Short mmCIF file of C-alpha atoms in Angstrom, two decimals:
data_model
loop_
_atom_site.label_atom_id
_atom_site.label_comp_id
_atom_site.label_asym_id
_atom_site.label_seq_id
_atom_site.Cartn_x
_atom_site.Cartn_y
_atom_site.Cartn_z
CA UNK R 28 -15.56 -39.58 45.21
CA UNK R 29 -12.07 -39.48 46.78
CA UNK R 30 -10.50 -40.40 43.45
CA UNK R 31 -12.29 -37.47 41.69
CA UNK R 32 -11.08 -35.01 44.36
CA UNK R 33 -7.51 -36.29 43.96
CA UNK R 34 -7.65 -35.87 40.19
CA UNK R 35 -8.97 -32.32 40.51
CA UNK R 36 -6.23 -31.50 43.02
CA UNK R 37 -3.55 -32.89 40.72
CA UNK R 38 -4.93 -30.90 37.79
CA UNK R 39 -4.95 -27.66 39.80
CA UNK R 40 -1.39 -28.33 40.98
CA UNK R 41 -0.29 -28.98 37.39
CA UNK R 42 -1.78 -25.68 36.19
CA UNK R 43 -0.15 -23.75 39.04
CA UNK R 44 3.26 -25.28 38.31
CA UNK R 45 2.90 -24.68 34.55
CA UNK R 46 1.95 -21.04 35.11
CA UNK R 47 4.86 -20.54 37.49
CA UNK R 48 7.32 -22.13 35.08
CA UNK R 49 6.02 -19.99 32.23
CA UNK R 50 6.41 -16.81 34.25
CA UNK R 51 9.85 -17.89 35.45
CA UNK R 52 10.94 -18.59 31.89
CA UNK R 53 9.70 -15.17 30.77
CA UNK R 54 11.61 -13.52 33.62
CA UNK R 55 14.75 -15.50 32.84
CA UNK R 56 14.80 -14.44 29.18
CA UNK R 57 16.60 -11.09 28.92
CA UNK R 58 15.07 -8.40 26.75
CA UNK R 59 16.89 -8.08 23.45
CA UNK R 60 19.01 -4.97 23.02
CA UNK R 61 18.37 -2.65 20.07
CA UNK R 62 21.60 -3.92 18.53
CA UNK R 63 20.41 -7.52 18.77
CA UNK R 64 17.01 -6.59 17.34
CA UNK R 65 18.80 -4.85 14.48
CA UNK R 66 20.86 -7.98 13.76
CA UNK R 67 17.72 -10.12 13.65
CA UNK R 68 16.00 -7.56 11.45
CA UNK R 69 18.99 -7.51 9.06
CA UNK R 70 18.89 -11.29 8.78
CA UNK R 71 15.16 -11.33 8.13
CA UNK R 72 15.31 -8.74 5.37
CA UNK R 73 18.68 -9.71 3.91
CA UNK R 74 20.19 -6.32 4.68
CA UNK R 75 23.97 -5.99 4.20
CA UNK R 76 25.91 -2.75 4.70
CA UNK R 77 29.06 -1.70 2.88
CA UNK R 78 31.08 -1.19 6.07
CA UNK R 79 30.87 -0.79 9.84
CA UNK R 80 30.44 2.97 9.58
CA UNK R 81 27.32 2.56 7.48
CA UNK R 82 26.06 -0.17 9.80
CA UNK R 83 26.50 2.08 12.85
CA UNK R 84 24.62 4.88 11.09
CA UNK R 85 21.75 2.56 10.19
CA UNK R 86 21.64 1.17 13.71
CA UNK R 87 21.10 4.67 15.11
CA UNK R 88 18.30 5.32 12.63
CA UNK R 89 16.78 1.93 13.48
CA UNK R 90 16.91 2.84 17.17
CA UNK R 91 15.17 6.19 16.62
CA UNK R 92 12.49 4.60 14.47
CA UNK R 93 11.75 1.95 17.10
CA UNK R 94 11.52 4.67 19.74
CA UNK R 95 9.00 6.57 17.62
CA UNK R 96 6.93 3.45 16.83
CA UNK R 97 6.71 2.38 20.46
CA UNK R 98 5.87 5.87 21.72
CA UNK R 99 3.05 6.25 19.19
CA UNK R 100 1.60 2.83 19.98
CA UNK R 101 1.73 3.49 23.72
CA UNK R 102 -0.27 6.70 23.28
CA UNK R 103 -3.34 4.49 23.03
CA UNK R 104 -5.58 7.05 21.31
CA UNK R 105 -5.13 5.91 17.72
CA UNK R 106 -7.39 3.77 15.55
CA UNK R 107 -4.28 2.50 13.77
CA UNK R 108 -0.94 1.07 14.84
CA UNK R 109 2.64 1.32 13.71
CA UNK R 110 5.13 -1.50 13.34
CA UNK R 111 8.67 -2.38 12.29
CA UNK R 112 8.90 -3.26 8.59
CA UNK R 113 11.56 -3.51 5.90
CA UNK R 114 12.03 0.28 5.96
CA UNK R 115 13.12 0.48 9.60
CA UNK R 116 16.74 1.52 8.94
CA UNK R 117 16.07 4.60 6.80
CA UNK R 118 14.85 8.08 7.68
CA UNK R 119 11.49 9.39 6.55
CA UNK R 120 13.26 11.79 4.13
CA UNK R 121 15.12 8.87 2.54
CA UNK R 122 11.99 6.76 2.43
CA UNK R 123 9.80 9.27 0.62
CA UNK R 124 12.59 10.24 -1.78
CA UNK R 125 12.99 6.58 -2.84
CA UNK R 126 9.55 4.99 -2.56
CA UNK R 127 7.01 7.49 -3.91
CA UNK R 128 7.26 9.20 -7.31
CA UNK R 129 4.00 10.88 -8.29
CA UNK R 130 4.70 14.07 -10.23
CA UNK R 131 1.47 15.79 -11.05
CA UNK R 132 -0.60 18.97 -11.10
CA UNK R 133 -3.42 19.36 -8.57
CA UNK R 134 -5.81 17.52 -10.89
CA UNK R 135 -5.28 15.95 -14.32
CA UNK R 136 -6.82 17.31 -17.50
CA UNK R 137 -8.12 14.60 -19.80
CA UNK R 138 -6.14 14.34 -23.04
CA UNK R 139 -7.91 14.05 -26.41
CA UNK R 140 -7.45 10.28 -26.07
CA UNK R 141 -9.67 10.33 -22.99
CA UNK R 142 -12.83 11.06 -24.92
CA UNK R 143 -15.39 9.96 -22.36
CA UNK R 144 -16.61 12.13 -19.51
CA UNK R 145 -17.14 10.75 -16.04
CA UNK R 146 -20.66 9.44 -15.56
CA UNK R 147 -22.27 8.96 -12.16
CA UNK R 148 -23.77 5.52 -11.60
CA UNK R 149 -27.52 5.16 -11.66
CA UNK R 150 -27.39 3.78 -8.11
CA UNK R 151 -28.93 5.87 -5.36
CA UNK R 152 -27.26 6.19 -1.95
CA UNK R 153 -29.59 3.50 -0.60
CA UNK R 154 -28.65 1.15 -3.43
CA UNK R 155 -24.90 1.58 -2.97
CA UNK R 156 -23.18 -1.34 -1.21
CA UNK R 157 -22.40 -0.49 2.41
CA UNK R 158 -18.98 -2.09 1.96
CA UNK R 159 -16.95 -3.37 -0.96
CA UNK R 160 -13.67 -5.25 -1.29
CA UNK R 161 -12.65 -6.07 -4.87
CA UNK R 162 -10.25 -8.73 -3.55
CA UNK R 163 -13.30 -10.84 -2.72
CA UNK R 164 -14.33 -10.66 -6.37
CA UNK R 165 -10.91 -11.75 -7.63
CA UNK R 166 -10.24 -8.33 -9.17
CA UNK R 167 -7.01 -7.59 -7.27
CA UNK R 168 -3.66 -9.25 -7.97
CA UNK R 169 -1.00 -9.89 -5.33
CA UNK R 170 0.70 -6.94 -3.63
CA UNK R 171 3.85 -5.91 -5.48
CA UNK R 172 6.95 -3.96 -4.45
CA UNK R 173 8.22 -1.03 -6.49
CA UNK R 174 11.55 -1.07 -4.66
CA UNK R 175 13.75 2.03 -4.79
CA UNK R 176 12.19 3.25 -8.03
CA UNK R 177 9.84 6.22 -7.91
CA UNK R 178 7.22 4.64 -10.16
CA UNK R 179 4.21 4.34 -7.88
CA UNK R 180 2.23 5.85 -10.76
CA UNK R 181 2.88 2.71 -12.86
CA UNK R 182 1.75 0.34 -10.09
CA UNK R 183 -1.36 2.43 -9.45
CA UNK R 184 -2.30 2.45 -13.15
CA UNK R 185 -1.64 -1.28 -13.57
CA UNK R 186 -3.61 -2.10 -10.41
CA UNK R 187 -6.66 -0.30 -11.78
CA UNK R 188 -6.30 -1.92 -15.21
CA UNK R 189 -5.87 -5.45 -13.81
CA UNK R 190 -9.10 -4.94 -11.87
CA UNK R 191 -10.98 -3.55 -14.87
CA UNK R 192 -9.86 -6.48 -17.03
CA UNK R 193 -10.98 -9.07 -14.48
CA UNK R 194 -14.39 -7.42 -14.11
CA UNK R 195 -14.86 -7.11 -17.88
CA UNK R 196 -13.64 -10.57 -18.91
CA UNK R 197 -13.62 -12.76 -15.80
CA UNK R 198 -9.89 -13.38 -16.27
CA UNK R 199 -7.24 -12.35 -13.73
CA UNK R 200 -3.97 -11.27 -15.29
CA UNK R 201 -0.83 -9.53 -14.05
CA UNK R 202 0.32 -6.68 -16.28
CA UNK R 203 3.68 -4.99 -16.77
CA UNK R 204 4.68 -1.97 -14.70
CA UNK R 205 8.13 -2.21 -16.28
CA UNK R 206 6.75 -1.49 -19.74
CA UNK R 207 5.23 1.73 -18.44
CA UNK R 208 8.49 2.69 -16.69
CA UNK R 209 10.58 2.05 -19.82
CA UNK R 210 8.23 3.32 -22.48
CA UNK R 211 5.95 6.11 -21.22
CA UNK R 212 7.83 9.07 -22.65
CA UNK R 213 5.65 11.71 -21.00
CA UNK R 214 6.61 10.25 -17.61
CA UNK R 215 10.09 10.06 -16.11
CA UNK R 216 10.47 6.37 -15.30
CA UNK R 217 11.80 6.00 -11.76
CA UNK R 218 11.84 9.78 -11.53
CA UNK R 219 8.06 10.04 -11.30
CA UNK R 220 5.00 10.35 -13.50
CA UNK R 221 1.21 10.26 -13.64
CA UNK R 222 -1.38 7.57 -14.15
CA UNK R 223 -3.18 9.45 -16.94
CA UNK R 224 0.06 9.63 -18.94
CA UNK R 225 0.37 5.88 -18.41
CA UNK R 226 -3.16 5.32 -19.72
CA UNK R 227 -2.38 7.55 -22.74
CA UNK R 228 0.64 5.38 -23.53
CA UNK R 229 -1.40 2.17 -23.31
CA UNK R 230 -3.92 3.58 -25.78
CA UNK R 231 -1.20 4.83 -28.17
CA UNK R 232 0.73 1.56 -27.90
CA UNK R 233 -2.30 -0.58 -28.66
CA UNK R 234 -2.21 -2.17 -25.22
CA UNK R 235 0.14 -3.36 -22.47
CA UNK R 236 2.16 -6.56 -22.01
CA UNK R 237 1.85 -9.13 -19.25
CA UNK R 238 4.13 -9.14 -16.23
CA UNK R 239 5.63 -12.47 -17.33
CA UNK R 240 6.49 -11.14 -20.81
CA UNK R 241 7.91 -7.86 -19.49
CA UNK R 242 8.91 -8.42 -15.83
CA UNK R 243 9.62 -5.68 -13.31
CA UNK R 244 13.30 -4.72 -12.77
CA UNK R 245 13.04 -1.76 -10.34
CA UNK R 246 14.92 0.60 -12.68
CA UNK R 247 14.43 2.08 -16.12
CA UNK R 248 15.74 0.35 -19.24
CA UNK R 249 15.30 0.70 -23.01
CA UNK R 250 11.70 0.23 -24.16
CA UNK R 251 10.90 -3.23 -25.57
CA UNK R 252 7.25 -2.69 -26.52
CA UNK R 253 7.87 -3.29 -30.23
CA UNK R 254 9.19 -6.77 -29.47
CA UNK R 255 5.97 -7.89 -27.76
CA UNK R 256 2.30 -8.37 -28.52
CA UNK R 257 0.06 -6.41 -26.11
CA UNK R 258 -2.11 -8.56 -23.87
CA UNK R 259 -4.71 -6.01 -22.74
CA UNK R 260 -6.07 -2.94 -24.51
CA UNK R 261 -8.10 -0.01 -23.22
CA UNK R 262 -10.47 2.19 -25.19
CA UNK R 263 -10.18 5.28 -23.00
CA UNK R 264 -10.02 6.34 -19.38
CA UNK R 265 -12.04 8.56 -17.11
CA UNK R 266 -10.86 11.28 -14.75
CA UNK R 267 -12.96 11.24 -11.58
CA UNK R 268 -14.26 14.57 -10.25
CA UNK R 269 -12.69 15.58 -6.94
CA UNK R 270 -15.42 14.54 -4.53
CA UNK R 271 -16.22 11.70 -2.17
CA UNK R 272 -19.46 10.91 -4.00
CA UNK R 273 -17.71 10.65 -7.36
CA UNK R 274 -14.91 8.44 -6.01
CA UNK R 275 -17.42 6.23 -4.23
CA UNK R 276 -19.39 5.81 -7.46
CA UNK R 277 -16.19 5.05 -9.37
CA UNK R 278 -14.94 2.42 -6.91
CA UNK R 279 -18.28 0.58 -7.10
CA UNK R 280 -17.49 0.03 -10.80
CA UNK R 281 -13.87 -1.10 -10.50
CA UNK R 282 -10.55 -0.41 -8.73
CA UNK R 283 -9.43 3.19 -9.24
CA UNK R 284 -6.02 4.87 -9.49
CA UNK R 285 -5.68 7.63 -6.90
CA UNK R 286 -3.08 10.08 -5.71
CA UNK R 287 -2.46 10.56 -2.02
CA UNK R 288 -0.59 13.11 0.09
CA UNK R 289 1.39 10.44 1.93
CA UNK R 290 2.78 11.98 5.10
CA UNK R 291 6.53 12.48 5.05
CA UNK R 292 6.57 11.55 8.73
CA UNK R 293 7.27 8.13 10.21
CA UNK R 294 3.54 7.53 10.73
CA UNK R 295 2.95 6.66 7.10
CA UNK R 296 6.26 4.86 6.74
CA UNK R 297 5.48 2.45 9.58
CA UNK R 298 1.70 2.12 9.26
CA UNK R 299 0.88 -1.46 10.27
CA UNK R 300 -2.91 -1.68 10.41
CA UNK R 301 -6.18 -0.09 11.46
CA UNK R 302 -7.96 2.96 10.07
CA UNK R 303 -5.36 5.66 9.42
CA UNK R 304 -6.26 9.21 10.43
CA UNK R 305 -2.72 10.48 10.99
CA UNK R 306 -0.67 13.22 9.40
CA UNK R 307 -0.56 13.96 5.67
CA UNK R 308 1.85 15.75 3.37
CA UNK R 309 1.22 19.26 2.07
CA UNK R 310 0.68 17.97 -1.46
CA UNK R 311 -0.04 14.74 -3.31
CA UNK R 312 3.18 12.76 -3.72
CA UNK R 313 2.26 9.08 -4.01
CA UNK R 314 -0.10 6.87 -6.02
CA UNK R 315 -2.05 3.78 -4.94
CA UNK R 316 -5.12 1.86 -6.05
CA UNK R 317 -8.48 2.22 -4.29
CA UNK R 318 -9.97 -1.29 -4.18
CA UNK R 319 -12.94 -0.80 -1.86
CA UNK R 320 -14.41 0.78 1.24
CA UNK R 321 -16.15 -0.18 4.45
CA UNK R 322 -16.69 0.52 8.15
CA UNK R 323 -14.38 -0.72 10.91
CA UNK R 324 -15.31 -2.23 14.29
CA UNK R 325 -15.41 1.22 15.87
CA UNK R 326 -17.93 2.45 13.30
CA UNK R 327 -15.39 4.55 11.40
CA UNK R 328 -15.78 4.59 7.62
CA UNK R 329 -12.66 3.91 5.57
CA UNK R 330 -11.25 3.54 2.07
CA UNK R 331 -9.36 0.34 1.27
CA UNK R 332 -6.13 0.97 -0.64
CA UNK R 333 -3.60 -1.32 -2.34
CA UNK R 334 -0.03 -0.02 -2.08
CA UNK R 335 3.20 -1.02 -3.86
CA UNK R 336 5.60 -1.18 -0.89
CA UNK R 337 5.55 -4.96 -0.41
CA UNK R 338 3.72 -7.04 2.17
CA UNK R 339 5.71 -6.06 5.27
CA UNK R 340 4.11 -2.60 5.10
CA UNK R 341 0.56 -2.01 6.34
CA UNK R 342 -1.98 -4.82 6.46
CA UNK R 343 0.01 -7.20 4.25
CA UNK R 344 0.50 -4.37 1.78
CA UNK R 345 -2.95 -2.77 2.11
CA UNK R 346 -4.20 0.28 4.00
CA UNK R 347 -7.43 1.53 5.49
CA UNK R 348 -7.67 5.33 5.53
CA UNK R 349 -10.43 7.36 7.15
CA UNK R 350 -13.44 8.23 4.96
CA UNK R 351 -16.33 10.68 5.34
CA UNK R 352 -14.35 13.30 7.26
CA UNK R 353 -16.07 16.35 5.84
CA UNK R 354 -12.82 17.48 4.24
CA UNK R 355 -13.62 18.42 0.61
CA UNK R 356 -10.40 16.81 -0.58
CA UNK R 357 -10.67 13.75 1.63
CA UNK R 358 -8.07 12.72 4.19
CA UNK R 359 -4.62 13.16 2.63
CA UNK R 360 -6.29 14.61 -0.50
CA UNK R 361 -7.39 11.23 -1.86
CA UNK R 362 -10.33 12.72 -3.79
CA UNK R 363 -8.21 15.13 -5.82
CA UNK R 364 -6.42 12.88 -8.31
CA UNK R 365 -8.41 9.84 -9.40
CA UNK R 366 -8.81 8.09 -12.74
CA UNK R 367 -9.50 4.66 -14.16
CA UNK R 368 -9.14 2.86 -17.52
CA UNK R 369 -12.00 1.48 -19.56
CA UNK R 370 -11.75 -1.89 -21.31
#
């Protein structure tokens, strides 16, 4: 009995000492300065500046962005959080000038090539899945990064087509955004474009090449389509009516290209997870791929989106955005500009 008491006493003493040492170590480690955090961030993301003047400028922007991120997260009334990512040394104006690129009217008009009209599924509301994630069905390729080329439209279109091909054939394949950037004459390469123009090109071209045959270069070059044999063809595409019901029906079939009024504030730039219900831009300016929907732990319905800003942004490159808000256009106008290709 005495031996057991001694062992218990020793264990308690060990835990007390360990806790004290841990707290003492934490107190002894000084908090990193913003300059030190910036140096670590530069090393992590391979950032190099042309001179000390540029570095000082970027440090100030980095400091202001951290201040904004921390103040928003401390507010404590958001269902989403912000975080430092690879875009932490640029302003929101610079970010949205470089990393978006959707040039479009309020809603696309189907071209003569898009001969099929949108058809609502036969599923009733009760028969619709309560949640859906096309990643779980293998219909979503890895998150990509468009870099400083305003061709989100190409990544959105390719994301939808990769999903459609997997669902139709059972084969996962990565397709070429670069071919769309170089060759879609009715779009402007890194200067912006639309997904429906991309789908028109794929039909006219007799298909689209694989990513391995025509890899992404983050800038526009001379078109090489005639040198390659297309890997995937589409017969037509459908423009989705601007409503939540129509988009929901479309996403149950396959991933869908959508436009979004991505806020030109730091909220969107530094989104790091959760269900986004923050600010939006005045008009649609970015394109992503809707790959599902669901309900979060707080009971809030959301859309699941695949972006093209790399994996340091959002939830490893993905975003949840609030659904079922009562807004006819959806939060950030995500119901207004949707389309998908048909294999």
